[in-house]
Amino acid sequence: MTQLMSQILLPHFVTVEDLNSKQVYNLLERAAYFKNGGRKENFKRQINVANLFFENSTRTKLSFTMAEKKLGLNVFPFAAETSSVQKGESLYDTLLTMSAIGIDLAVIRHPQNNYYQHILEQPGSKLNIGLLNAGDGSGQHPSQCLLDLMTIHEEFGHFNKLKIAIVGDLKNSRVARSNMQLLKKLGADIYFSGPSEWFTSEFNEYGQYLPLDELIPKIDVLMLLRVQHERHEETEAEKNFSEIKYHQQFGLTVARYQKMKSSAIVMHPGPINRGVEMASELVEAPRSRFVRQMTNGVYMRMAMLEAVINGRHIGG
């Protein structure tokens, strides 16, 4: 297999908003290359990376770690609960320390929206470290978005005019925001559904809200979202939330699954609340791509890491 050279050069990878279509397709090509057994570049020096997760994570954290190891990076452990963050150290100063001791890349999951703007816009900064956003609050989730696009592209070979429904806790979802931005740019037709109180005016620019049962028979991709109780305010509606009622009204039940087109696929970023967003028996059903999404995440994150390594010219 011929070695492909990544054509993406990025100093940081914090949002999908600024990616153009060519860059997206190049990332998809590079991730597919890795997935099909393509060899990594031989970097001329050791590249050091730290994963800073200030929110709980299974898939994203382990996937980034696997991607880093497949690229031959030196992964430094970091645990927020035992770091100087507990003494009041700012994220910027944590990164400044890492930069000073030789960490080249930092993968960050943080509860604050746009946390990276403060870091990158720090006046007189001596910070010399590449940032990869592993999710910021309800803002952006670039790696999940791109692994989702990889999964869709594997299935259909294109995005133009695909009917894609994003369903669930829209207001609190960084996955929804990142996906709707790129999918619209690539020509997909976006629809939204779920509890109407979670559909805000910001989504109108990207697609229309329709009842789920109206969408089910005509969509190509059903993208379900986790109900993020940890981001909900303590309202009466939240206190009285019924998993059974939600599943009946807005979840993928077996009956709804059977009404989908035979070519349609089901996606979920995880973790799945079984019996809420999706019936438990459908998680690994024939049209579900949940497992493939997780597999693709490793290879897409390899492509993203490589793009920043090349963009910062630290691979030699």
XYZ file of C-alpha atoms in Angstrom:
316
model
C 0.000 0.000 0.000
C 1.416 3.360 -1.023
C 2.106 5.797 1.796
C -0.242 8.799 1.616
C 0.902 12.129 2.963
C -1.667 14.080 4.918
C -2.684 17.282 3.165
C -4.128 18.822 6.316
C -1.897 21.255 8.187
C -3.467 22.696 11.346
C -1.748 24.386 14.300
C -4.696 23.327 16.499
C -7.878 21.271 16.032
C -10.513 22.861 18.238
C -13.605 23.335 16.043
C -15.121 22.057 12.808
C -16.587 25.462 11.943
C -13.548 26.581 9.943
C -12.965 23.335 8.034
C -13.675 23.484 4.314
C -15.004 20.585 2.247
C -11.579 19.709 0.827
C -10.102 19.425 4.305
C -12.980 17.216 5.454
C -12.591 14.840 2.517
C -8.825 14.714 3.011
C -9.345 13.754 6.658
C -11.839 11.083 5.617
C -9.336 9.724 3.081
C -6.513 9.711 5.599
C -8.594 7.981 8.279
C -9.692 5.352 5.752
C -6.041 4.854 4.797
C -5.156 4.088 8.417
C -8.182 1.829 8.826
C -7.183 -0.174 5.743
C -3.726 -0.906 7.130
C -1.804 2.123 5.920
C 1.424 2.817 7.746
C 1.977 5.903 9.853
C 4.609 8.487 9.049
C 8.000 7.945 10.633
C 8.435 11.025 12.759
C 12.040 12.128 13.149
C 11.722 12.811 16.857
C 9.661 11.669 19.801
C 6.350 13.528 20.054
C 4.834 13.910 23.517
C 1.103 14.173 24.175
C -1.070 14.539 27.289
C -4.806 13.873 27.537
C -6.517 16.325 29.890
C -10.072 15.202 30.644
C -12.019 17.402 33.047
C -15.261 15.527 32.323
C -15.857 11.794 32.454
C -15.205 9.885 29.255
C -14.784 6.322 28.056
C -14.893 6.301 24.237
C -13.182 9.600 23.479
C -10.389 9.234 26.018
C -9.548 5.624 25.210
C -9.912 6.241 21.488
C -7.501 9.182 21.535
C -5.060 7.117 23.605
C -5.240 4.239 21.139
C -4.788 6.637 18.212
C -1.757 8.207 19.893
C -0.154 4.841 20.506
C -0.811 3.696 16.931
C 0.989 6.837 15.739
C 3.915 6.059 18.026
C 3.420 9.079 20.286
C 4.660 9.197 23.862
C 1.525 9.495 26.020
C 1.867 11.226 29.383
C -0.826 10.457 31.975
C -2.795 13.313 33.516
C -5.463 13.084 36.208
C -7.256 16.330 37.007
C -8.289 15.080 40.450
C -4.647 14.700 41.569
C -3.195 17.694 39.712
C -2.569 21.287 40.765
C -5.970 22.110 39.303
C -7.196 21.104 42.768
C -5.053 23.936 44.180
C -6.638 26.479 41.890
C -4.244 26.324 38.950
C -5.812 27.605 35.725
C -6.019 25.508 32.595
C -3.696 27.950 30.854
C -1.056 27.572 33.555
C -1.390 23.787 33.480
C -0.717 23.888 29.741
C 2.122 26.385 30.208
C 3.778 23.897 32.570
C 3.320 21.083 30.075
C 4.701 23.178 27.249
C 7.738 24.125 29.347
C 8.640 20.512 30.135
C 8.292 19.350 26.535
C 4.697 18.241 25.924
C 3.924 18.894 22.249
C 0.179 18.187 22.109
C -2.704 18.418 24.568
C -6.048 16.689 24.001
C -8.612 18.451 26.204
C -12.178 17.654 27.310
C -13.585 20.543 29.337
C -17.049 21.510 30.657
C -16.655 25.174 29.642
C -17.829 26.183 26.164
C -15.051 27.632 23.998
C -12.413 27.124 26.706
C -9.755 27.145 23.988
C -10.417 30.743 22.932
C -9.037 32.126 26.203
C -5.956 29.930 25.862
C -5.215 30.744 22.228
C -5.859 34.473 22.640
C -3.699 34.950 25.745
C -1.627 38.136 25.145
C 2.137 37.670 25.258
C 1.738 33.909 25.559
C 4.827 31.692 25.718
C 2.654 28.635 25.208
C 4.015 26.288 22.545
C 1.630 23.357 22.462
C -0.933 22.083 19.957
C -4.508 21.801 21.211
C -7.037 19.182 20.141
C -10.547 19.688 21.460
C -12.074 16.469 22.784
C -15.319 18.270 23.618
C -16.167 21.615 25.219
C -19.366 21.859 27.225
C -22.274 22.004 24.801
C -20.137 23.685 22.139
C -17.998 21.548 19.837
C -16.956 17.907 19.501
C -14.746 17.787 16.391
C -13.550 14.199 16.665
C -17.041 12.761 17.229
C -18.356 14.780 14.315
C -15.637 13.568 11.961
C -15.908 9.918 12.975
C -19.646 10.231 12.381
C -18.977 11.639 8.912
C -16.526 8.810 8.250
C -19.195 6.274 9.201
C -21.812 7.916 6.978
C -19.383 8.192 4.069
C -18.451 4.516 4.351
C -22.132 3.673 4.068
C -23.275 5.983 1.277
C -20.123 7.301 -0.403
C -21.404 10.890 -0.319
C -23.368 13.415 1.756
C -25.244 15.410 -0.868
C -29.017 15.333 -0.298
C -28.804 12.608 2.342
C -31.669 13.034 4.782
C -30.187 13.063 8.286
C -32.250 13.403 11.458
C -30.584 14.522 14.689
C -32.881 13.573 17.545
C -32.915 14.166 21.282
C -31.250 16.564 23.704
C -30.342 19.142 21.068
C -29.863 22.125 23.354
C -27.097 20.466 25.353
C -25.407 18.552 22.547
C -21.984 19.478 21.175
C -22.392 16.483 18.857
C -25.508 18.023 17.292
C -23.830 21.395 16.787
C -20.669 20.048 15.196
C -22.528 17.615 12.952
C -25.118 20.062 11.714
C -22.410 22.569 10.768
C -20.353 20.166 8.672
C -23.188 18.093 7.260
C -24.966 21.160 5.912
C -21.692 22.384 4.394
C -21.350 19.028 2.633
C -24.866 19.182 1.177
C -26.920 16.983 3.493
C -30.545 17.786 4.360
C -30.767 18.131 8.143
C -33.845 17.513 10.295
C -34.296 17.751 14.027
C -36.655 16.078 16.452
C -37.100 15.363 20.139
C -38.691 17.355 22.965
C -39.644 20.731 21.496
C -38.260 22.603 24.518
C -34.768 21.379 23.549
C -35.058 22.816 20.040
C -33.855 26.426 20.101
C -33.703 29.078 17.393
C -30.015 28.405 16.624
C -31.003 25.162 14.880
C -33.303 26.880 12.379
C -30.338 27.897 10.239
C -29.386 24.263 9.655
C -32.630 22.355 9.321
C -36.259 22.002 10.315
C -37.948 20.409 13.286
C -40.417 17.603 12.530
C -42.177 14.952 14.613
C -40.075 11.799 14.860
C -42.725 9.487 13.440
C -42.965 11.701 10.354
C -39.188 11.475 9.843
C -38.626 7.770 10.462
C -39.825 6.393 7.067
C -37.894 8.888 4.906
C -34.504 9.459 6.508
C -31.187 7.879 5.531
C -29.450 8.447 8.877
C -30.986 8.570 12.336
C -28.537 10.228 14.717
C -29.725 9.792 18.287
C -28.434 11.936 21.159
C -27.980 11.051 24.805
C -30.220 12.817 27.304
C -27.649 14.838 29.257
C -29.221 15.146 32.681
C -25.965 16.540 34.110
C -26.452 19.696 32.003
C -30.145 20.182 32.783
C -31.417 22.725 35.252
C -33.262 21.454 38.314
C -36.756 22.098 36.971
C -39.924 20.217 37.743
C -39.804 18.685 34.267
C -36.300 17.361 34.947
C -37.255 16.022 38.378
C -40.232 14.234 36.847
C -38.391 12.919 33.792
C -39.712 9.507 32.761
C -37.392 7.193 30.825
C -40.346 5.101 29.671
C -42.306 8.112 28.450
C -39.271 9.571 26.658
C -38.596 6.274 24.909
C -42.206 5.999 23.761
C -42.322 9.563 22.430
C -38.781 10.268 21.175
C -36.753 7.045 21.318
C -35.996 4.425 18.697
C -38.440 1.702 19.578
C -38.528 -1.642 17.785
C -41.685 -0.507 15.994
C -39.998 2.654 14.692
C -36.900 0.685 13.671
C -39.063 -1.594 11.540
C -40.522 1.414 9.713
C -37.110 2.747 8.618
C -35.893 2.341 5.049
C -33.898 -0.855 4.526
C -30.872 1.255 3.544
C -31.090 3.581 6.552
C -28.621 3.470 9.452
C -28.807 4.352 13.136
C -26.062 6.220 14.997
C -25.410 7.292 18.577
C -22.309 9.010 20.042
C -22.568 7.073 23.301
C -22.929 6.400 26.084
C -26.354 5.006 25.252
C -29.136 5.104 27.800
C -30.611 1.759 26.826
C -34.377 1.811 26.798
C -34.377 5.611 26.604
C -32.846 6.882 23.343
C -32.768 3.381 21.887
C -34.275 0.026 22.727
C -31.568 -2.196 24.197
C -32.052 -4.906 21.573
C -31.341 -2.368 18.799
C -27.893 -1.261 20.006
C -26.222 -4.007 17.951
C -29.006 -4.492 15.409
C -28.137 -4.820 11.681
C -28.780 -1.149 10.898
C -27.009 0.156 13.993
C -23.549 1.626 13.390
C -22.753 2.273 17.053
C -19.860 -0.216 17.166
C -18.478 0.933 13.826
C -18.524 4.539 15.016
C -16.298 3.590 17.939
C -13.922 1.692 15.664
C -13.759 4.572 13.203
C -13.018 6.975 16.042
C -9.509 5.577 16.455
C -8.587 6.111 12.808
C -10.171 9.543 12.515
C -8.365 10.689 15.645
C -5.109 9.410 14.144
C -5.788 11.639 11.129
C -6.594 14.616 13.357
C -3.490 14.195 15.504
C -1.347 13.855 12.401
C -2.852 17.039 10.936
C -1.754 19.025 13.996
C 1.670 17.342 14.121
C 2.250 18.302 10.487
C 0.725 21.727 10.937
C 3.112 22.480 13.787
C 6.062 20.907 11.929
C 7.047 18.834 14.947
C 7.315 15.485 13.166
C 10.467 16.385 11.258
